[in-house]
Short mmCIF file of C-alpha atoms and ligand atoms in Angstrom, two decimals:
data_model
loop_
_atom_site.label_atom_id
_atom_site.label_comp_id
_atom_site.label_asym_id
_atom_site.label_seq_id
_atom_site.Cartn_x
_atom_site.Cartn_y
_atom_site.Cartn_z
CA MET A 21 104.26 -102.29 -33.00
CA SER A 22 104.79 -99.88 -35.86
CA ILE A 23 102.61 -96.80 -35.85
CA ILE A 24 100.38 -96.09 -38.85
CA PRO A 25 101.19 -92.44 -39.59
CA TYR A 26 98.60 -89.89 -40.77
CA GLY A 27 100.60 -89.44 -43.96
CA ARG A 28 103.75 -90.67 -45.63
CA GLN A 29 105.52 -90.64 -48.98
CA SER A 30 105.27 -93.36 -51.64
CA ILE A 31 108.68 -94.01 -53.20
CA TYR A 32 109.02 -96.39 -56.16
CA GLU A 33 112.11 -97.88 -57.84
CA ASP A 34 111.70 -95.33 -60.64
CA ASP A 35 112.10 -92.53 -58.11
CA ILE A 36 115.27 -94.10 -56.72
CA ASP A 37 116.69 -94.58 -60.23
CA ALA A 38 115.93 -90.95 -61.11
CA VAL A 39 117.77 -89.69 -58.04
CA VAL A 40 120.73 -92.03 -58.61
CA SER A 41 121.09 -90.88 -62.19
CA VAL A 42 121.49 -87.27 -60.98
CA LEU A 43 124.08 -88.45 -58.47
CA ARG A 44 126.03 -89.99 -61.37
CA SER A 45 125.71 -86.85 -63.52
CA ASN A 46 127.80 -83.66 -63.70
CA PHE A 47 125.34 -81.46 -61.80
CA LEU A 48 123.89 -81.97 -58.36
CA THR A 49 122.40 -78.50 -58.45
CA GLN A 50 121.69 -75.90 -61.14
CA GLY A 51 121.84 -78.58 -63.83
CA PRO A 52 119.11 -79.50 -66.31
CA VAL A 53 116.65 -81.27 -64.01
CA VAL A 54 115.29 -78.30 -62.03
CA PRO A 55 114.19 -76.50 -65.24
CA ALA A 56 112.71 -79.77 -66.53
CA PHE A 57 110.71 -80.21 -63.31
CA GLU A 58 109.61 -76.56 -63.41
CA LYS A 59 108.41 -76.96 -66.97
CA ALA A 60 106.50 -80.12 -66.04
CA ILE A 61 104.80 -78.46 -63.06
CA ALA A 62 103.88 -75.41 -65.14
CA GLY A 63 102.36 -77.73 -67.74
CA TYR A 64 100.54 -79.82 -65.16
CA SER A 65 99.03 -76.83 -63.37
CA HIS A 66 98.30 -74.81 -66.54
CA ALA A 67 100.49 -71.92 -65.36
CA ALA A 68 102.84 -69.92 -67.56
CA TYR A 69 105.80 -69.96 -65.15
CA ALA A 70 107.05 -72.24 -62.38
CA ILE A 71 110.06 -71.61 -60.14
CA GLY A 72 111.42 -74.38 -57.93
CA VAL A 73 112.65 -73.59 -54.42
CA ASN A 74 113.86 -75.53 -51.38
CA SER A 75 110.50 -75.48 -49.52
CA ALA A 76 106.99 -74.07 -49.68
CA THR A 77 107.97 -71.84 -46.77
CA SER A 78 110.65 -70.26 -48.96
CA ALA A 79 108.12 -70.10 -51.80
CA LEU A 80 105.67 -68.18 -49.59
CA HIS A 81 108.42 -65.80 -48.46
CA LEU A 82 109.54 -65.05 -52.02
CA ALA A 83 105.95 -64.75 -53.25
CA CYS A 84 105.30 -62.09 -50.59
CA LEU A 85 108.51 -60.23 -51.49
CA ALA A 86 107.76 -60.36 -55.21
CA LEU A 87 104.35 -58.80 -54.50
CA GLY A 88 106.12 -56.00 -52.65
CA ILE A 89 105.06 -56.91 -49.11
CA GLN A 90 107.05 -54.90 -46.61
CA ARG A 91 106.95 -53.14 -43.25
CA GLY A 92 103.67 -51.30 -42.81
CA ASP A 93 101.71 -53.70 -45.02
CA ILE A 94 98.89 -55.91 -43.76
CA VAL A 95 98.49 -59.58 -44.74
CA TRP A 96 95.53 -61.82 -43.91
CA THR A 97 95.28 -65.59 -43.86
CA THR A 98 93.30 -68.36 -42.18
CA PRO A 99 94.13 -69.48 -38.63
CA ILE A 100 93.60 -73.15 -39.54
CA THR A 101 96.82 -73.72 -41.43
CA PHE A 102 100.45 -74.54 -40.90
CA VAL A 103 102.36 -71.65 -39.32
CA ALA A 104 104.31 -71.00 -42.53
CA SER A 105 101.23 -69.43 -44.19
CA ALA A 106 101.41 -66.62 -41.61
CA ASN A 107 105.16 -66.48 -40.90
CA CYS A 108 105.90 -65.43 -44.48
CA ALA A 109 104.24 -62.06 -43.85
CA LEU A 110 106.29 -61.54 -40.68
CA TYR A 111 109.53 -62.35 -42.56
CA CYS A 112 108.76 -59.29 -44.70
CA GLY A 113 108.11 -57.07 -41.68
CA ALA A 114 104.37 -56.93 -42.45
CA THR A 115 101.51 -57.27 -39.97
CA ILE A 116 99.54 -60.51 -40.03
CA ASP A 117 95.87 -60.96 -39.20
CA PHE A 118 93.46 -63.88 -39.38
CA VAL A 119 90.04 -64.39 -40.94
CA ASP A 120 87.85 -67.03 -39.30
CA ILE A 121 87.01 -70.28 -41.07
CA ASP A 122 83.90 -71.57 -42.78
CA PRO A 123 82.16 -74.18 -40.57
CA GLN A 124 81.52 -76.45 -43.53
CA THR A 125 84.72 -76.41 -45.60
CA TYR A 126 87.09 -75.28 -42.81
CA ASN A 127 88.65 -72.94 -45.38
CA LEU A 128 88.77 -69.19 -44.93
CA CYS A 129 85.15 -68.00 -44.60
CA ILE A 130 83.97 -65.74 -47.42
CA GLU A 131 81.35 -63.95 -45.27
CA ALA A 132 83.89 -63.33 -42.50
CA LEU A 133 86.39 -62.05 -45.08
CA SER A 134 83.81 -59.78 -46.65
CA GLU A 135 82.74 -58.32 -43.28
CA LYS A 136 86.32 -57.88 -42.11
CA LEU A 137 87.21 -56.08 -45.36
CA GLU A 138 84.28 -53.71 -44.98
CA ALA A 139 85.27 -52.92 -41.39
CA ALA A 140 88.93 -52.48 -42.40
CA LYS A 141 87.93 -50.12 -45.19
CA LYS A 142 85.98 -47.90 -42.78
CA ARG A 143 88.82 -47.94 -40.27
CA GLY A 144 91.55 -47.61 -42.88
CA GLY A 145 93.51 -50.86 -42.58
CA LEU A 146 92.87 -52.92 -45.66
CA PRO A 147 95.20 -55.83 -46.37
CA LYS A 148 97.63 -55.62 -49.27
CA LEU A 149 97.60 -59.40 -49.57
CA VAL A 150 95.30 -62.30 -48.64
CA ILE A 151 96.65 -65.87 -48.49
CA PRO A 152 93.84 -68.44 -48.81
CA VAL A 153 94.89 -72.01 -47.98
CA HIS A 154 93.27 -74.96 -49.76
CA LEU A 155 92.94 -76.99 -46.57
CA CYS A 156 93.18 -80.78 -47.01
CA GLY A 157 93.36 -80.25 -50.78
CA GLN A 158 89.88 -78.78 -51.14
CA SER A 159 89.93 -75.48 -52.99
CA CYS A 160 88.74 -72.27 -51.37
CA ASN A 161 85.95 -70.36 -53.08
CA MET A 162 88.46 -68.57 -55.31
CA GLU A 163 85.87 -66.86 -57.47
CA ALA A 164 84.47 -65.06 -54.42
CA ILE A 165 87.91 -64.19 -53.03
CA PHE A 166 88.97 -62.86 -56.42
CA ARG A 167 85.82 -60.73 -56.65
CA LEU A 168 86.59 -59.25 -53.22
CA SER A 169 90.19 -58.59 -54.30
CA GLN A 170 88.88 -56.52 -57.21
CA GLU A 171 86.60 -54.59 -54.89
CA TYR A 172 89.10 -53.96 -52.08
CA GLY A 173 92.36 -54.00 -54.04
CA PHE A 174 94.40 -56.79 -52.48
CA LYS A 175 96.75 -59.36 -54.02
CA ILE A 176 96.23 -63.13 -53.64
CA ILE A 177 98.70 -65.93 -52.97
CA GLU A 178 97.07 -69.37 -52.95
CA ASP A 179 98.81 -71.60 -50.41
CA ALA A 180 98.20 -74.85 -52.29
CA SER A 181 100.68 -76.85 -50.19
CA HIS A 182 97.96 -79.52 -49.79
CA ALA A 183 96.33 -79.21 -53.13
CA ILE A 184 98.48 -80.06 -56.14
CA GLY A 185 96.56 -82.64 -58.15
CA GLY A 186 93.23 -81.10 -57.19
CA LEU A 187 90.84 -79.10 -59.36
CA TYR A 188 88.69 -76.01 -58.90
CA LYS A 189 85.74 -75.70 -61.26
CA GLY A 190 87.34 -78.37 -63.40
CA MET A 191 90.67 -76.54 -63.76
CA PRO A 192 93.97 -77.55 -62.12
CA ILE A 193 94.90 -75.80 -58.89
CA GLY A 194 97.67 -73.35 -59.74
CA ASN A 195 96.30 -72.20 -63.10
CA GLY A 196 96.19 -68.67 -61.70
CA GLN A 197 92.82 -67.57 -62.98
CA TYR A 198 91.88 -66.13 -59.57
CA SER A 199 95.21 -65.24 -57.98
CA ASP A 200 98.63 -63.69 -58.53
CA ILE A 201 100.76 -66.60 -57.34
CA THR A 202 100.19 -70.19 -56.19
CA VAL A 203 102.57 -72.12 -53.96
CA PHE A 204 103.04 -75.92 -53.75
CA SER A 205 104.88 -77.98 -51.10
CA PHE A 206 106.80 -81.18 -51.78
CA HIS A 207 107.38 -82.13 -48.15
CA PRO A 208 107.16 -85.95 -47.76
CA VAL A 209 103.63 -85.95 -46.29
CA LYS A 210 102.27 -83.85 -49.17
CA ILE A 211 100.82 -85.14 -52.47
CA ILE A 212 104.18 -85.59 -54.25
CA THR A 213 107.58 -85.14 -52.67
CA THR A 214 111.10 -83.92 -53.36
CA GLY A 215 112.25 -84.65 -49.77
CA GLU A 216 112.03 -80.94 -49.05
CA GLY A 217 110.93 -78.55 -51.75
CA GLY A 218 108.40 -76.13 -53.06
CA MET A 219 107.26 -74.41 -56.24
CA ILE A 220 105.91 -71.01 -57.14
CA VAL A 221 103.59 -70.84 -60.15
CA THR A 222 102.27 -67.68 -61.77
CA ASN A 223 101.15 -66.28 -65.11
CA ASN A 224 102.92 -62.96 -64.50
CA SER A 225 106.35 -62.83 -66.16
CA SER A 226 107.74 -60.03 -64.00
CA LEU A 227 106.68 -61.77 -60.75
CA ALA A 228 108.27 -64.96 -62.05
CA ARG A 229 111.54 -63.20 -62.85
CA GLN A 230 111.56 -61.44 -59.48
CA VAL A 231 111.17 -64.77 -57.67
CA GLN A 232 113.92 -66.29 -59.81
CA ILE A 233 116.33 -63.51 -58.87
CA LEU A 234 115.42 -63.64 -55.16
CA ARG A 235 115.88 -67.41 -54.82
CA GLY A 236 119.50 -67.05 -55.99
CA HIS A 237 120.97 -64.31 -53.76
CA GLY A 238 119.39 -61.48 -55.77
CA ILE A 239 121.90 -62.10 -58.54
CA SER A 240 121.35 -61.57 -62.25
CA ASN A 241 123.59 -62.19 -65.23
CA LEU A 242 121.20 -60.79 -67.82
CA GLU A 243 122.59 -57.82 -69.73
CA VAL A 244 119.28 -55.91 -69.53
CA GLU A 245 119.09 -56.24 -65.74
CA MET A 246 122.74 -55.44 -64.94
CA HIS A 247 123.95 -51.94 -64.19
CA SER A 248 126.45 -50.39 -66.57
CA ARG A 249 130.05 -50.70 -65.46
CA PRO A 250 133.41 -49.83 -67.07
CA LYS A 251 134.11 -52.08 -70.07
CA ASP A 252 137.54 -53.13 -68.76
CA GLU A 253 136.04 -54.65 -65.59
CA ILE A 254 134.67 -58.19 -65.67
CA TRP A 255 131.05 -58.19 -64.51
CA ASN A 256 129.69 -61.60 -65.40
CA TYR A 257 127.06 -61.29 -62.69
CA GLN A 258 125.69 -58.61 -60.40
CA GLN A 259 123.76 -58.69 -57.17
CA ILE A 260 120.88 -56.31 -57.84
CA GLU A 261 118.60 -57.19 -54.90
CA LEU A 262 118.94 -58.68 -51.41
CA GLY A 263 118.09 -62.31 -52.17
CA PHE A 264 118.51 -65.72 -50.55
CA ASN A 265 119.80 -69.17 -51.31
CA TYR A 266 116.40 -70.82 -51.65
CA ARG A 267 117.28 -72.90 -54.71
CA MET A 268 115.92 -76.37 -55.35
CA ASN A 269 118.66 -78.81 -56.37
CA ASP A 270 118.71 -81.41 -59.16
CA ILE A 271 118.48 -84.33 -56.73
CA GLN A 272 115.20 -82.96 -55.39
CA ALA A 273 113.92 -82.09 -58.86
CA ALA A 274 114.67 -85.59 -60.17
CA LEU A 275 112.60 -87.09 -57.38
CA GLY A 276 109.82 -84.59 -58.03
CA LEU A 277 109.79 -85.16 -61.78
CA SER A 278 109.59 -88.90 -61.26
CA GLN A 279 106.83 -88.53 -58.63
CA LEU A 280 104.86 -86.27 -60.98
CA ASN A 281 104.40 -89.27 -63.30
CA ARG A 282 102.15 -90.81 -60.66
CA ILE A 283 100.42 -87.75 -59.22
CA ASP A 284 96.99 -88.57 -60.66
CA GLU A 285 97.31 -92.15 -59.42
CA PHE A 286 98.25 -90.82 -55.95
CA VAL A 287 95.24 -88.51 -55.86
CA LYS A 288 92.92 -91.30 -57.03
CA ALA A 289 94.26 -93.57 -54.30
CA ARG A 290 93.68 -90.87 -51.68
CA ARG A 291 90.16 -90.26 -52.97
CA SER A 292 89.25 -93.92 -52.92
CA LEU A 293 90.52 -94.21 -49.31
CA ALA A 294 88.33 -91.20 -48.51
CA ARG A 295 85.27 -92.91 -50.06
CA ILE A 296 85.91 -95.95 -47.86
CA TYR A 297 86.14 -93.77 -44.74
CA ASP A 298 82.99 -91.89 -45.82
CA LYS A 299 81.13 -95.20 -45.96
CA GLU A 300 82.68 -96.94 -42.95
CA LEU A 301 82.29 -93.96 -40.63
CA ALA A 302 78.82 -92.90 -41.79
CA GLU A 303 77.04 -94.39 -38.76
CA LEU A 304 79.39 -92.92 -36.16
CA PRO A 305 78.63 -89.72 -34.22
CA ILE A 306 81.23 -87.78 -36.20
CA LYS A 307 81.18 -85.45 -39.19
CA ILE A 308 83.10 -86.55 -42.25
CA PRO A 309 84.72 -83.88 -44.45
CA TRP A 310 82.07 -82.07 -46.51
CA GLN A 311 82.97 -81.66 -50.17
CA ASN A 312 82.24 -78.57 -52.19
CA PRO A 313 80.98 -79.67 -55.64
CA ASP A 314 83.20 -76.96 -57.24
CA SER A 315 86.27 -78.70 -55.87
CA TYR A 316 87.97 -81.99 -56.72
CA SER A 317 90.06 -82.48 -53.59
CA SER A 318 93.48 -84.12 -53.54
CA TYR A 319 92.64 -85.29 -49.97
CA HIS A 320 95.97 -84.43 -48.40
CA LEU A 321 94.11 -84.82 -45.11
CA TYR A 322 90.93 -86.48 -43.90
CA PRO A 323 89.73 -84.53 -40.84
CA ILE A 324 86.91 -86.02 -38.79
CA ARG A 325 84.82 -83.81 -36.56
CA ILE A 326 84.12 -85.28 -33.11
CA ALA A 327 82.23 -83.99 -30.07
CA ARG A 328 84.60 -81.84 -28.06
CA GLU A 329 84.27 -84.10 -24.97
CA SER A 330 85.48 -87.09 -27.01
CA GLN A 331 88.39 -85.55 -28.93
CA ARG A 332 91.07 -86.30 -26.33
CA LYS A 333 89.69 -89.79 -25.71
CA VAL A 334 89.72 -90.65 -29.43
CA TYR A 335 93.20 -89.17 -29.86
CA ASP A 336 94.57 -91.25 -26.98
CA ALA A 337 92.72 -94.45 -27.95
CA LEU A 338 94.01 -94.33 -31.52
CA HIS A 339 97.54 -93.55 -30.43
CA SER A 340 97.60 -96.42 -27.96
CA GLY A 341 96.15 -98.61 -30.72
CA GLY A 342 99.09 -97.72 -32.98
CA VAL A 343 97.39 -95.13 -35.18
CA GLY A 344 99.16 -91.78 -35.48
CA VAL A 345 96.16 -89.47 -35.66
CA ASN A 346 97.10 -85.82 -35.73
CA LEU A 347 95.54 -82.40 -35.43
CA HIS A 348 95.60 -80.05 -38.43
CA TYR A 349 95.77 -77.42 -37.13
CA ILE A 350 96.09 -75.56 -33.88
CA PRO A 351 94.89 -72.02 -34.74
CA VAL A 352 98.10 -70.19 -35.66
CA TYR A 353 97.32 -67.22 -33.41
CA ARG A 354 97.19 -69.56 -30.38
CA GLN A 355 100.87 -70.42 -30.80
CA PRO A 356 102.96 -68.86 -28.02
CA TYR A 357 104.92 -66.77 -30.51
CA TYR A 358 101.71 -65.33 -31.94
CA GLU A 359 100.31 -64.76 -28.46
CA SER A 360 103.44 -62.71 -27.80
CA LEU A 361 102.35 -60.52 -30.73
CA GLY A 362 99.11 -59.82 -28.88
CA PHE A 363 96.65 -62.37 -30.29
CA LYS A 364 94.18 -63.66 -27.73
CA PHE A 365 92.41 -66.94 -27.07
CA GLY A 366 89.00 -66.94 -28.76
CA TYR A 367 89.97 -64.54 -31.55
CA CYS A 368 88.37 -66.73 -34.25
CA PRO A 369 85.55 -68.73 -32.58
CA GLU A 370 84.90 -71.09 -35.50
CA ALA A 371 88.61 -71.95 -35.70
CA GLU A 372 88.65 -72.62 -31.95
CA ARG A 373 85.68 -74.99 -32.28
CA TYR A 374 87.43 -76.79 -35.12
CA PHE A 375 90.60 -77.09 -33.02
CA HIS A 376 88.68 -78.75 -30.18
CA GLU A 377 86.64 -81.11 -32.35
CA THR A 378 88.87 -82.30 -35.18
CA LEU A 379 91.42 -85.05 -35.78
CA SER A 380 93.13 -86.13 -39.02
CA ILE A 381 93.11 -89.87 -39.58
CA PRO A 382 95.63 -91.67 -41.81
CA ILE A 383 95.29 -91.10 -45.54
CA PHE A 384 98.10 -91.69 -48.03
CA PRO A 385 98.50 -93.83 -51.17
CA GLY A 386 100.44 -96.60 -49.42
CA LEU A 387 97.85 -97.11 -46.66
CA LYS A 388 96.96 -100.82 -46.72
CA ASP A 389 93.39 -102.15 -46.52
CA PHE A 390 94.08 -103.85 -43.19
CA GLU A 391 95.57 -100.65 -41.82
CA GLN A 392 92.55 -98.62 -42.85
CA GLN A 393 90.32 -101.29 -41.30
CA LYS A 394 92.27 -101.00 -38.08
CA VAL A 395 91.63 -97.25 -38.06
CA THR A 396 87.89 -97.62 -38.68
CA GLU A 397 87.57 -100.45 -36.13
CA LEU A 398 89.35 -98.47 -33.45
CA LEU A 399 87.10 -95.48 -34.16
CA LYS A 400 83.99 -97.65 -34.00
CA LYS A 401 85.15 -99.14 -30.72
CA VAL A 402 86.02 -95.86 -29.01
CA LEU A 403 82.94 -93.99 -30.27
CA ALA A 404 80.44 -96.83 -29.75
C1 LIG B 519 103.44 -78.00 -45.42
C2 LIG B 519 102.86 -76.65 -45.49
C3 LIG B 519 103.62 -75.50 -45.69
C4 LIG B 519 105.12 -75.51 -45.67
O1 LIG B 519 105.66 -76.40 -46.56
P1 LIG B 519 107.22 -76.73 -46.51
O2 LIG B 519 107.48 -77.25 -47.89
O3 LIG B 519 107.38 -77.78 -45.45
O4 LIG B 519 107.96 -75.50 -46.21
C5 LIG B 519 102.97 -74.29 -45.85
N1 LIG B 519 101.64 -74.21 -45.80
C6 LIG B 519 100.86 -75.29 -45.58
C7 LIG B 519 99.38 -75.12 -45.55
C8 LIG B 519 101.45 -76.54 -45.39
O5 LIG B 519 100.68 -77.60 -45.14
#
């Protein structure tokens, strides 16, 4: 029996052809396709600049570095996210802390953020950076977070790994109206894929250039950025920073560019699956994902909220029925590595409740009607 996963990629013949044509070309990396994909993503998300990298994790790391995050700085994010949203701060030597989630949207809670900022201000320990995560593809309340950033003086990176193709107040996620940088993931379970890959979008030209330098070893070959050297020495490039090899390659970009042609179709398919779940599951003793009217969600995930006593039972019943339900996410600070940093059980009570009551059921464009029916029937049976 094949398992129905919670998410998977949709690959069409066009995608395969696009990848094969790069394989037949002169450049597998640093050719023309990465810049073409970057331009297309910038256009799609209404951002001035887009820089392709080999994962969203790398994108988050470079975004933090470009914003000057370093040892001694404090970064805040939500505990209900993938570990990469927090790890990026630790890569830079900064201190990470977590703001509890909103019980309705499961995104970072604005009231909790506001209170924590006020307390941090009194104590002297304000964050230099806050990383809101658009969980499941539903935008955070960016207007409110931006207002707080003006008041308390922090930078904002939107972790939009789930959310490309979504809108906030009618505008594409990534347009940068309420943040410094937005990051997208193209991992296969995400909205569009490049196999592995990520993108940084921003409207700030110097942040964009900094990220570009850092993804390629910290090397520049621009006259204005290079240090002066004797004229008889050949300096066709210089390493001016400590950078990384975080480049996206043309094979990945070709897949991404081809996938981008169908992004709106993918999001529509996810949303119509969500509407079916909303309807089919309405009578069950569960809570379906609440939708903020300011947000048009890309529905990367469809988390159902179950009584704590039933979570394990539902998880096991669906798995033995061939449905790969998953949990997004274990609060980051509960991970053993984070516990070793001193975080304790119960640190964010709302996140803990979510952890004990939530499961993500399958949602992806290729999910067949009969497969979705199987999911809803199994849920009805186990929760009856
Ligand atoms: C998937 C994901 C990432 C990491 O993306 P990669 O491209 O796999 O590195 C970061 N943050 C969130 C919220 C994610 O879901």
